[in-house]
CSV table of C-alpha atoms and ligand atoms in Angstrom, one decimal:
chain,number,residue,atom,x,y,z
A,1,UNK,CA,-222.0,50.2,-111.6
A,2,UNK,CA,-222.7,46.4,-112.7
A,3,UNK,CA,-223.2,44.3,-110.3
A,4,UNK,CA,-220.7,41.9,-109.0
A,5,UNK,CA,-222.2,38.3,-109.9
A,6,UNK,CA,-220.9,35.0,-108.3
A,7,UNK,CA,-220.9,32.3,-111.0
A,8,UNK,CA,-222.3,29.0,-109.9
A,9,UNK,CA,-221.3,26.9,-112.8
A,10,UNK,CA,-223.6,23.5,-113.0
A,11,UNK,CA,-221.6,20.4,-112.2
A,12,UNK,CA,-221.6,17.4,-114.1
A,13,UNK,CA,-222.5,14.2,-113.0
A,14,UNK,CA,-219.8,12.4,-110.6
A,15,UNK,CA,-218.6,9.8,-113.2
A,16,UNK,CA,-218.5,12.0,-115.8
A,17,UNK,CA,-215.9,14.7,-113.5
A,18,UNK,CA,-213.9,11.4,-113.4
A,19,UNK,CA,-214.6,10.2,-116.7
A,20,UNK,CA,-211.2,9.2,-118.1
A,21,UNK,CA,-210.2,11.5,-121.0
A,22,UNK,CA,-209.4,10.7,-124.8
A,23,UNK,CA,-207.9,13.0,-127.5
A,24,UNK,CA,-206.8,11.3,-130.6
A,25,UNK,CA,-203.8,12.7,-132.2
A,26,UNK,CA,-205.8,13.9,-135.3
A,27,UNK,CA,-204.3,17.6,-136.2
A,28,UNK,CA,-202.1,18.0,-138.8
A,29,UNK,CA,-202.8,14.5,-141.0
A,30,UNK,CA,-201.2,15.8,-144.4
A,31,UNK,CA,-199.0,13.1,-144.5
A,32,UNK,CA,-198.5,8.9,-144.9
A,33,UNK,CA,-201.0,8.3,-143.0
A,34,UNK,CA,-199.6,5.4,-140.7
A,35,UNK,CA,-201.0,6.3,-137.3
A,36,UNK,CA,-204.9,5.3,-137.1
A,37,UNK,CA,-205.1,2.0,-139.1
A,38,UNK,CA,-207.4,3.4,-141.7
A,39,UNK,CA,-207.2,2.8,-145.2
A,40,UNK,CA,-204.3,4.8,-146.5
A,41,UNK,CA,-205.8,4.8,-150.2
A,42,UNK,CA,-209.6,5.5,-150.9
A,43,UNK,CA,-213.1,3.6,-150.6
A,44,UNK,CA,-214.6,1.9,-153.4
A,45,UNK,CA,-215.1,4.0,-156.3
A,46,UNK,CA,-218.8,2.9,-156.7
A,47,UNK,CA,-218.9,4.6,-153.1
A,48,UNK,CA,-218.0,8.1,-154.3
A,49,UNK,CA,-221.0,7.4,-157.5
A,50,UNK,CA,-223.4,7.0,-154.4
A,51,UNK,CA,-222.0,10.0,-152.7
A,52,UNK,CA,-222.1,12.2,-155.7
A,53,UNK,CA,-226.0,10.7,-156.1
A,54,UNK,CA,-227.6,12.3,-153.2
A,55,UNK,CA,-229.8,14.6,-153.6
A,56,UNK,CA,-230.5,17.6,-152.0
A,57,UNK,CA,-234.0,16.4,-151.3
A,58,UNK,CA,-232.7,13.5,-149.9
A,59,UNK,CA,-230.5,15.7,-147.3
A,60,UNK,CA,-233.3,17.1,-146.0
A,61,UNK,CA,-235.2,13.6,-144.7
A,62,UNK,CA,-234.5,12.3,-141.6
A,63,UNK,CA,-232.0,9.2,-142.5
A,64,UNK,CA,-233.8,5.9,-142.3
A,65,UNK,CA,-232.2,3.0,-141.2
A,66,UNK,CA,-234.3,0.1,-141.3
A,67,UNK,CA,-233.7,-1.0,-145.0
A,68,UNK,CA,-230.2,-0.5,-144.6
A,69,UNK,CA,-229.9,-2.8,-142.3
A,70,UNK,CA,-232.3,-5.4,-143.6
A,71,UNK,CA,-229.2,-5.2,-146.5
A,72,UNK,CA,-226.7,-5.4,-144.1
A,73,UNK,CA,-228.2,-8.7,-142.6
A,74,UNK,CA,-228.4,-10.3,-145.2
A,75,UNK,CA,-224.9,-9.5,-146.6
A,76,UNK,CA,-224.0,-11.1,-143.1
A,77,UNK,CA,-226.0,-14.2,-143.5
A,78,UNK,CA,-228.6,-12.8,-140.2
A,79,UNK,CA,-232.0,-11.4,-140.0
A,80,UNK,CA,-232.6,-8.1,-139.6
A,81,UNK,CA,-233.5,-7.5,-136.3
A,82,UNK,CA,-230.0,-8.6,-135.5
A,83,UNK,CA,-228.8,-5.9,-136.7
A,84,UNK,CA,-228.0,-2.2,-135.8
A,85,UNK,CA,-226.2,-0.2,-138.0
A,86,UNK,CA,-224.3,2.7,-135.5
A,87,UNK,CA,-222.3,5.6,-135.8
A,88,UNK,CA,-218.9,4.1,-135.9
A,89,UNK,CA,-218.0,1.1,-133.7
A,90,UNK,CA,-217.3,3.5,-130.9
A,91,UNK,CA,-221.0,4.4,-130.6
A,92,UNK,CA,-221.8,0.4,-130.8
A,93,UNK,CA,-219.6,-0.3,-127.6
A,94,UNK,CA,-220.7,3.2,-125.9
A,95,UNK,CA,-224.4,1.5,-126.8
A,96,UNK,CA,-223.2,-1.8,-125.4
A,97,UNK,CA,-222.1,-0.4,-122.2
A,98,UNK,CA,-224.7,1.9,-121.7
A,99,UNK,CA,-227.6,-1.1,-122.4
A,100,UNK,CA,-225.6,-3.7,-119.8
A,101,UNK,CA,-223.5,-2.0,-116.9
A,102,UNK,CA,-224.1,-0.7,-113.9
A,103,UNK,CA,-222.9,-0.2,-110.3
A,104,UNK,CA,-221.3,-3.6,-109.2
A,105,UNK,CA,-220.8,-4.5,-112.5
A,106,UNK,CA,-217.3,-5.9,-114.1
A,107,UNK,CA,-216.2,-5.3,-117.4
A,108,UNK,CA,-213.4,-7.8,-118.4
A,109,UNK,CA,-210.9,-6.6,-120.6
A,110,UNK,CA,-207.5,-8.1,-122.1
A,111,UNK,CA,-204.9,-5.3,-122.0
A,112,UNK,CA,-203.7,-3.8,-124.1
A,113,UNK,CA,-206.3,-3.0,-126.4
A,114,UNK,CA,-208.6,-0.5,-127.7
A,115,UNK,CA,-208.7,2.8,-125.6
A,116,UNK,CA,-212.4,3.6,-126.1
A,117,UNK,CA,-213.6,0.1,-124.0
A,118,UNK,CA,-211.8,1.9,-121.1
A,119,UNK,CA,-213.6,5.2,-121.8
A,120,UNK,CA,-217.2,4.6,-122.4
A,121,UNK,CA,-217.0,2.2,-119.2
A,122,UNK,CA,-215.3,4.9,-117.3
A,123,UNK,CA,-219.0,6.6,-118.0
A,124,UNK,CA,-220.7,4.1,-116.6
A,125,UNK,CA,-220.3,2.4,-112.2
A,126,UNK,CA,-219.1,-0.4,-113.4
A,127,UNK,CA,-215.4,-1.9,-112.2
A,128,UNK,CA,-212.9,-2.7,-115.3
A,129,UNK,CA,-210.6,-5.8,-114.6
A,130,UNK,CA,-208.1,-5.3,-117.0
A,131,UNK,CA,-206.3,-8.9,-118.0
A,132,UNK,CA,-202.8,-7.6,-118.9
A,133,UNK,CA,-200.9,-10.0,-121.5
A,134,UNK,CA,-197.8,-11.0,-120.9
A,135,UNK,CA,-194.7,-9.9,-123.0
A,136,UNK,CA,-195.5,-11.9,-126.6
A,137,UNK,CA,-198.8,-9.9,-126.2
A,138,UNK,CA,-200.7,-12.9,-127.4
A,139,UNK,CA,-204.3,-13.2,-125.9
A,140,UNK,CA,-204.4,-14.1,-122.3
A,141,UNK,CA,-207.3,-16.6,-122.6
A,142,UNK,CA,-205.9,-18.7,-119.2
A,143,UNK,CA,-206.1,-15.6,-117.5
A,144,UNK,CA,-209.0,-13.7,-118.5
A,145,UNK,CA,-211.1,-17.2,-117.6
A,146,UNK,CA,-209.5,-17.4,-114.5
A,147,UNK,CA,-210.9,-13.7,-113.7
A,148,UNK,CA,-214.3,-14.2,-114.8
A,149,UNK,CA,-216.7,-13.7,-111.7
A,150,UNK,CA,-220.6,-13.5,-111.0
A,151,UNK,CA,-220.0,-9.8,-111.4
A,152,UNK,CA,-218.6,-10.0,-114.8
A,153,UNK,CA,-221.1,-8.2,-117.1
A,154,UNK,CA,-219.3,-8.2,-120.3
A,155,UNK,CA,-215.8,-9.3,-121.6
A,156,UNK,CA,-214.9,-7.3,-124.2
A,157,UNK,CA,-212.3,-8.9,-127.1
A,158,UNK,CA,-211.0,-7.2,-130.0
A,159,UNK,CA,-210.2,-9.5,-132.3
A,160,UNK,CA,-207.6,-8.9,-133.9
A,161,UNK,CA,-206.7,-6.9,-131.1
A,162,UNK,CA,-205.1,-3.3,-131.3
A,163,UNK,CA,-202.2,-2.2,-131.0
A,164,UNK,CA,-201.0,-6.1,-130.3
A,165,UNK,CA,-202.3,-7.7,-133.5
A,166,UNK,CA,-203.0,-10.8,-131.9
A,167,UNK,CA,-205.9,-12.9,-132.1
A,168,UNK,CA,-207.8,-15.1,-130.2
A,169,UNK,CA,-209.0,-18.6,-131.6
A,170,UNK,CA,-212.9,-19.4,-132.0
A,171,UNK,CA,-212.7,-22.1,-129.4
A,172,UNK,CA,-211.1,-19.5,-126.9
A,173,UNK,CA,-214.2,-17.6,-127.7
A,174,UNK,CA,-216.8,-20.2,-127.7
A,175,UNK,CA,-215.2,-20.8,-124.2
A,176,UNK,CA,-215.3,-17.6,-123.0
A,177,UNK,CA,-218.7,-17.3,-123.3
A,178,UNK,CA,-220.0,-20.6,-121.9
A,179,UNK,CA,-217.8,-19.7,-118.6
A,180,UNK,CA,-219.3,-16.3,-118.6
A,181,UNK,CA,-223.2,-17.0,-118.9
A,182,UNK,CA,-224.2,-14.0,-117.2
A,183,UNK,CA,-222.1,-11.8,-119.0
A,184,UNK,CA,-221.7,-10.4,-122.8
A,185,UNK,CA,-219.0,-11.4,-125.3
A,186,UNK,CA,-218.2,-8.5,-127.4
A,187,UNK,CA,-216.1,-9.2,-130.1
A,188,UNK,CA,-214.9,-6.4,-132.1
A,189,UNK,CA,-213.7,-7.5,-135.2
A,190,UNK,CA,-213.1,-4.0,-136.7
A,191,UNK,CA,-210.0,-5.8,-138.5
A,192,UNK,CA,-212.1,-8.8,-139.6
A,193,UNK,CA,-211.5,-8.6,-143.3
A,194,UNK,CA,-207.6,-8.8,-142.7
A,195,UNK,CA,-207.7,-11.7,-140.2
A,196,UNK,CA,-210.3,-13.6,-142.3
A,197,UNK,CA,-211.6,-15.5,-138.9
A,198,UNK,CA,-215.0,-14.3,-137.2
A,199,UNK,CA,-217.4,-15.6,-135.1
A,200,UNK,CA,-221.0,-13.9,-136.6
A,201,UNK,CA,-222.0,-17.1,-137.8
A,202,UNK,CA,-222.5,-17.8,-134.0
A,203,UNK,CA,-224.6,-14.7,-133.6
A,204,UNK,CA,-228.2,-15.9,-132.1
A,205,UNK,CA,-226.4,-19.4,-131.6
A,206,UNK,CA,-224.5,-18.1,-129.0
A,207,UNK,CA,-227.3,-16.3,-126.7
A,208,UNK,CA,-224.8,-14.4,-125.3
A,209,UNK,CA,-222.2,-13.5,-127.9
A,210,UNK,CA,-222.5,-10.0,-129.7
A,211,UNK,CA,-220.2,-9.2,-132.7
A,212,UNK,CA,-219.0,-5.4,-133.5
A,213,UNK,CA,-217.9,-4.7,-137.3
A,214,UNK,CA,-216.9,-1.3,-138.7
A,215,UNK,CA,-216.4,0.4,-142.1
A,216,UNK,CA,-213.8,2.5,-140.9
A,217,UNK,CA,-210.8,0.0,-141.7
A,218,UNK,CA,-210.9,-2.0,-144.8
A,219,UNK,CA,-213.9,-0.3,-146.4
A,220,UNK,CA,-212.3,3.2,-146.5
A,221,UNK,CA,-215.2,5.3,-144.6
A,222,UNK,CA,-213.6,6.1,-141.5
A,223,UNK,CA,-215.0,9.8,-141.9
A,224,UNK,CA,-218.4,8.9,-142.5
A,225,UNK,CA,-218.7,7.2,-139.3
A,226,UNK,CA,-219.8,3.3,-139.7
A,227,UNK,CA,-220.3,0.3,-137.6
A,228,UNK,CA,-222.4,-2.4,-136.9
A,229,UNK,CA,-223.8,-4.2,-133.4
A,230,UNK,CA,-224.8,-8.1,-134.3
A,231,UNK,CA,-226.6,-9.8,-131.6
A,232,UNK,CA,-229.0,-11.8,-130.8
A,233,UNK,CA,-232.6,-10.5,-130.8
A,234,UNK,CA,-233.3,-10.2,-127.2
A,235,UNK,CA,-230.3,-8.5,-126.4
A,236,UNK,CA,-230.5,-6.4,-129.5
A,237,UNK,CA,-234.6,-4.8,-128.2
A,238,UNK,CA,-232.6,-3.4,-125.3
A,239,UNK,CA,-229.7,-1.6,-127.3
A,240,UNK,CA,-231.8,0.0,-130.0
A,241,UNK,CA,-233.7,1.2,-126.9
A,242,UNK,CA,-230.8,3.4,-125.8
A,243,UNK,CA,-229.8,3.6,-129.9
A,244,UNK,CA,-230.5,7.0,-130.9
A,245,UNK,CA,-232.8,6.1,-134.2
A,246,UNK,CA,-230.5,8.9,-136.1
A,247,UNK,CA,-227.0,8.4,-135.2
A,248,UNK,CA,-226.6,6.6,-138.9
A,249,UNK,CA,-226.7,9.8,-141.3
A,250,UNK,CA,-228.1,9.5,-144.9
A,251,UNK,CA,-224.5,9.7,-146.4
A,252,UNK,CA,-223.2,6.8,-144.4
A,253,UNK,CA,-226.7,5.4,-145.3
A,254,UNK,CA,-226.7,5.6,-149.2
A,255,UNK,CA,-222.6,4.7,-149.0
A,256,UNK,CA,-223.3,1.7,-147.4
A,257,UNK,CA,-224.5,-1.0,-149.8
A,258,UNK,CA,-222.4,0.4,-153.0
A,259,UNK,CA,-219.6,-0.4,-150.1
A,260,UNK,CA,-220.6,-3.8,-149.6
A,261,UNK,CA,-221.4,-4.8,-153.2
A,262,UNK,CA,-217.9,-4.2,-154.5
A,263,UNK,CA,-216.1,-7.2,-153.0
A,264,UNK,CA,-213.7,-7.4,-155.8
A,265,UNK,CA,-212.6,-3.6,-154.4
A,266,UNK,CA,-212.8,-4.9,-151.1
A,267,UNK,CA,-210.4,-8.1,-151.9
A,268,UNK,CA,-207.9,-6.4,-153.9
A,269,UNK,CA,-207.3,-4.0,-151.2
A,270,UNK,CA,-207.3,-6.3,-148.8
A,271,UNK,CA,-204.7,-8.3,-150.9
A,272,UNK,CA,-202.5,-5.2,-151.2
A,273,UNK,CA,-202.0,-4.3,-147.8
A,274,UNK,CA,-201.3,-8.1,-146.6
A,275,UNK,CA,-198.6,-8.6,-149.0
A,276,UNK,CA,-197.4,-4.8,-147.7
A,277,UNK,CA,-197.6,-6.7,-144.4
A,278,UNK,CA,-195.5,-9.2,-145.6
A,279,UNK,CA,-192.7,-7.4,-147.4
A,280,UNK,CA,-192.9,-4.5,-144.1
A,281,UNK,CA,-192.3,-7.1,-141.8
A,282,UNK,CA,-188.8,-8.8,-143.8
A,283,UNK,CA,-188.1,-4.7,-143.9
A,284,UNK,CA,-188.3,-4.8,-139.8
A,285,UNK,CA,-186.5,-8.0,-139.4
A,286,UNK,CA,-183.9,-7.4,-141.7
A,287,UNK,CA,-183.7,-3.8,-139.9
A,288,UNK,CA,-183.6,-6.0,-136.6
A,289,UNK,CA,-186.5,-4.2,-135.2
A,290,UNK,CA,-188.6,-6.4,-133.3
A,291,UNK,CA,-192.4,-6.9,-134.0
A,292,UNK,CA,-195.4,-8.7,-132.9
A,293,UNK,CA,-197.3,-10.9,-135.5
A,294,UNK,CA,-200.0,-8.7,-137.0
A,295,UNK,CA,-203.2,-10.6,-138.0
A,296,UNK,CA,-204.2,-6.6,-138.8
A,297,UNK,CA,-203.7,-3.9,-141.4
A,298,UNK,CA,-200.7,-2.7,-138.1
A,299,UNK,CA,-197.4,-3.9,-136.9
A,300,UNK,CA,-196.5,-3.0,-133.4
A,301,UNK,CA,-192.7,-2.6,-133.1
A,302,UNK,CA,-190.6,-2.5,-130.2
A,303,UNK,CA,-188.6,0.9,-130.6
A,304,UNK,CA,-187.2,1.3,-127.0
A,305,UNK,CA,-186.6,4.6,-125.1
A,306,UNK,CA,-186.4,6.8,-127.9
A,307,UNK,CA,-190.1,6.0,-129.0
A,308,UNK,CA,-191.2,9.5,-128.8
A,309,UNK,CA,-188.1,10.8,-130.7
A,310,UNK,CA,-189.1,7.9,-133.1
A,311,UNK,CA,-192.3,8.8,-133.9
A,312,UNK,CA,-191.1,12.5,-134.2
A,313,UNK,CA,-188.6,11.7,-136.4
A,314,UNK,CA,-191.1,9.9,-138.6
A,315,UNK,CA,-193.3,12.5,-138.8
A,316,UNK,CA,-190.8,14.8,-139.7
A,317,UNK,CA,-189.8,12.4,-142.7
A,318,UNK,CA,-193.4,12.4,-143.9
A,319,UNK,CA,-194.4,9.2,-142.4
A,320,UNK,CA,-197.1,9.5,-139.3
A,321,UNK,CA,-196.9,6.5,-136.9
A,322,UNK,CA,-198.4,5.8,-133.0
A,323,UNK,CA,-196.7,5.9,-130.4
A,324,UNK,CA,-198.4,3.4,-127.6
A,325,UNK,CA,-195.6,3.5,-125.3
A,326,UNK,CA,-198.6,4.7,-122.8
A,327,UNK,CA,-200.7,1.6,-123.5
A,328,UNK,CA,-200.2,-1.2,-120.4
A,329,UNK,CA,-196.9,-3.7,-121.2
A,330,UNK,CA,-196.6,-1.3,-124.3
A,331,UNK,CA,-193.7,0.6,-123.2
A,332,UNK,CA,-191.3,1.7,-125.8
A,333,UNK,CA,-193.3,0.4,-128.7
A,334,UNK,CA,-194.7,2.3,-131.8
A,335,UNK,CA,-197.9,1.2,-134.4
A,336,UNK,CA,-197.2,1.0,-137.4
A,337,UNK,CA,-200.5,0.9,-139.7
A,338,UNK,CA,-200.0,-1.0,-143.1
A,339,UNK,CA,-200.8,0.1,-146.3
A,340,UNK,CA,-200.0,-0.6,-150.0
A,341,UNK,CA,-197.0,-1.9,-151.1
A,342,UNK,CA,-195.8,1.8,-152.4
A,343,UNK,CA,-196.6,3.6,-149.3
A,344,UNK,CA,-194.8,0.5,-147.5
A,345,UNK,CA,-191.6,1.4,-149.3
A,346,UNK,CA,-191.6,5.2,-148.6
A,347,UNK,CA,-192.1,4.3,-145.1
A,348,UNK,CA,-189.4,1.7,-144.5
A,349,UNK,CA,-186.9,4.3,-146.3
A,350,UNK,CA,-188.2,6.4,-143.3
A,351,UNK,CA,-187.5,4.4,-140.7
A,352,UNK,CA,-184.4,3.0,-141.6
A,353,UNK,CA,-183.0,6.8,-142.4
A,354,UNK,CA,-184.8,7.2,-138.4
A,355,UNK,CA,-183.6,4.3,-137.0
A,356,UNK,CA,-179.6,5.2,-138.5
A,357,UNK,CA,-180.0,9.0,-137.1
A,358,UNK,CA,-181.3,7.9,-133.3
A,359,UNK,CA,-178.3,5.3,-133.5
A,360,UNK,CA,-175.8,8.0,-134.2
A,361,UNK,CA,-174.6,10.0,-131.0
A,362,UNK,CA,-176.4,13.1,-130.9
A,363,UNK,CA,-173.6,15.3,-131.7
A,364,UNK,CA,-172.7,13.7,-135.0
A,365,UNK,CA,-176.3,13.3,-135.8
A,366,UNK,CA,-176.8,17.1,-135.1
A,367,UNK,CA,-173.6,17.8,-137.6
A,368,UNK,CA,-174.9,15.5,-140.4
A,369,UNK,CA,-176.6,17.1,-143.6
A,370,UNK,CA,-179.1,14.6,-142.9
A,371,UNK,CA,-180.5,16.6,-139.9
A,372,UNK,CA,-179.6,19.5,-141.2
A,373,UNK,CA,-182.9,21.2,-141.3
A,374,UNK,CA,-184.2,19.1,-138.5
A,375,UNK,CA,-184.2,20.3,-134.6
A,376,UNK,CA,-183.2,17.5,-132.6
A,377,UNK,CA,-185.5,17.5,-129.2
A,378,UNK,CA,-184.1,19.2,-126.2
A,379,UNK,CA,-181.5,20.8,-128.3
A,380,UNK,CA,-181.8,24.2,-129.1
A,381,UNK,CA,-180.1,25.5,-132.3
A,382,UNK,CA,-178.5,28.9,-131.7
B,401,PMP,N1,-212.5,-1.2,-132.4
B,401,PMP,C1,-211.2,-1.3,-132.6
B,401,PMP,C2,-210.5,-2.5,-132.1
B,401,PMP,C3,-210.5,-0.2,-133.2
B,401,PMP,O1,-209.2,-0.3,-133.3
B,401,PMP,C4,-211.2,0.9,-133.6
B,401,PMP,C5,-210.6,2.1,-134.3
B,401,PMP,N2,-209.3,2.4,-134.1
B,401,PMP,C6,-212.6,0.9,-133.4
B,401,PMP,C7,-213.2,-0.1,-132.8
B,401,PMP,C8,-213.4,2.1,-133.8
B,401,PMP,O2,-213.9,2.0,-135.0
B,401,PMP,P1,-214.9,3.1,-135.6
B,401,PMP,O3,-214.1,4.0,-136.5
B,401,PMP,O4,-215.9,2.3,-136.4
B,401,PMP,O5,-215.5,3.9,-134.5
């Protein structure tokens, strides 16, 4: 007879058992893709030349990142040790975190705003003090000064922030980080290129100001994992320390400056999706849905109590869309991400058809050839 065995699983480390949890919506993406603010259309075709250019020789070197980022640097007007190229702008702020907090720390955050800040500090013994904006979600600069401390390790902005869309001005952030000496400013302009504002010209000016920039957005390359830390040097020696040297694979590697070379792709897609913006947002007003104003490729929109029959509704139709009703002062309100013009169109047919069926009393609605094939939640069809 085997032998009974007790099973002593290892634990983890404390802050990791209370590590707060994150699980993107990702399954099941066959459809308008309006839920992650990626690019709904393609990268640069000169990307896919590179891609198709690898070698199988090449696939079988450890990727090198050094000349990479020496290109990169340039392209952003710094030197290269200023630069880290990292996987995504997730692992940049994981980095970042990592590098700076620890126990009796602060990490300042306006909220809402990206999930991941919350996470990777949530890793870490550091104390988030979350800045919450008030109900125009605009940036809470009054308030975020007035909870800066001696504790505060680093203030992270993203700017344009997400899901708001709002922005903060360059003398908010200039401010920000001459009140908060001890601290870093990180500001995450992974929506740069459809605000048109940023602050790297200030990187290794600012000795305390570190800029995040990703490829997943504008360029098109969310799925080969790009982004960028820009800091000054001193702070940059203790990041690449904790910087695995691999993270950056050789696809991501040989995609990269084909990426950056082909502005003119870059603009026109750019151009697309802000006139999208434009002509999505007369589509919400004259639907009499109210928005935020978006400096991003996303529209947050203010769908009330039935945001998760919304969003439901909407995927049902073809159209994906975010709910972040769970996001702080978010509460009934959906993310829209913007893309061309066409997809625009299909997706304001969407929500106005949405938007006319959660109006109609559920009965009618359930009646209607419209919903004919549909299943309307908590009712179940006999
Ligand atoms: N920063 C912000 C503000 C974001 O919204 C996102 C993605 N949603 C990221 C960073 C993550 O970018 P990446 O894909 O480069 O990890």
């Amino acid at each position: 007879m085997a032998e009974t065995m007790t099973t002593i699983l290892p634990a983890p480390r404390a802050r990791v058992q209370a590590m707060m949890e994150y699980h993107p919506p990702l399954g099941c993406r066959d459809s308008l893709r309006l839920d992650f603010n990626e690019n709904t259309l393609a990268c640069s075709p000169k990307v896919r030349e590179a891609l198709a250019a690898v070698s199988t020789g090449h696939l079988t070197r450890y990727p090198e990142r050094g000349p990479v980022e020496a290109i990169v640097a340039a392209h952003l007007g710094l030197q290269a040790e200023q630069v880290a190229l990292t996987n995504g702008v997730d692992e940049a702020i994981h980095v970042l975190f990592e590098t700076f907090l620890e126990a009796g720390d602060e990490l300042l955050l306006p909220v809402p705003t990206y999930t991941m800040y919350e996470v990777y500090a949530s890793a870490t013994d550091a104390r988030v003090v979350a800045v919450q904006a008030a109900d125009d979600l605009q940036f809470p600069f009054d308030r975020l000064l007035a909870a800066i401390t001696p504790k505060t390790k680093i203030v992270a902005i993203a700017n344009p922030n997400s899901p708001s869309g709002s922005v903060a001005t360059r003398s908010q952030l200039l401010e920000i980080a001459r009140r908060a000496p001890y601290a870093v400013v990180l500001v995450d302009e992974a929506y740069f290129h459809f605000f048109g504002e940023t602050v790297m010209d200030l990187v290794g000016v600012v000795p305390n100001l570190i800029v995040a920039r990703t490829f997943s957005k504008a360029y098109g390359l969310a799925g080969l994992r790009l982004g960028l830390l820009a800091a000054p040097v001193e702070l940059m020696r203790w990041m690449r320390r904790v910087l695995s040297p691999y993270s950056v694979n050789s696809l991501a590697l040989a995609c990269l400056p084909p990426a950056l070379e082909d502005a003119e792709y870059l603009d026109w897609y750019v151009s697309e999706v802000l006139a999208a913006r434009a002509e999505f947002e007369s589509a919400l007003d004259a639907a009499n849905v109210r928005r935020w104003p978006s400096q991003a490729n996303f529209v947050l929109v203010e769908i009330g109590a039935q945001h998760a029959e919304f969003s439901r509704r909407m995927r049902e139709a073809g159209v994906l869309v975010r709910d972040r009703s769970s996001d702080p002062g978010c509460d009934g309100r959906v993310r829209i991400t913007i893309g061309t013009r066409e997809q625009m169109r299909k997706a304001v047919v969407a929500l106005n058809e949405t938007l006319a069926a959660l109006a109609k009393p559920a009965a009618s609605c359930f009646e209607s050839s419209a919903c004919a094939t549909k299943s309307p939640v908590g009712v179940t069809r006999k």
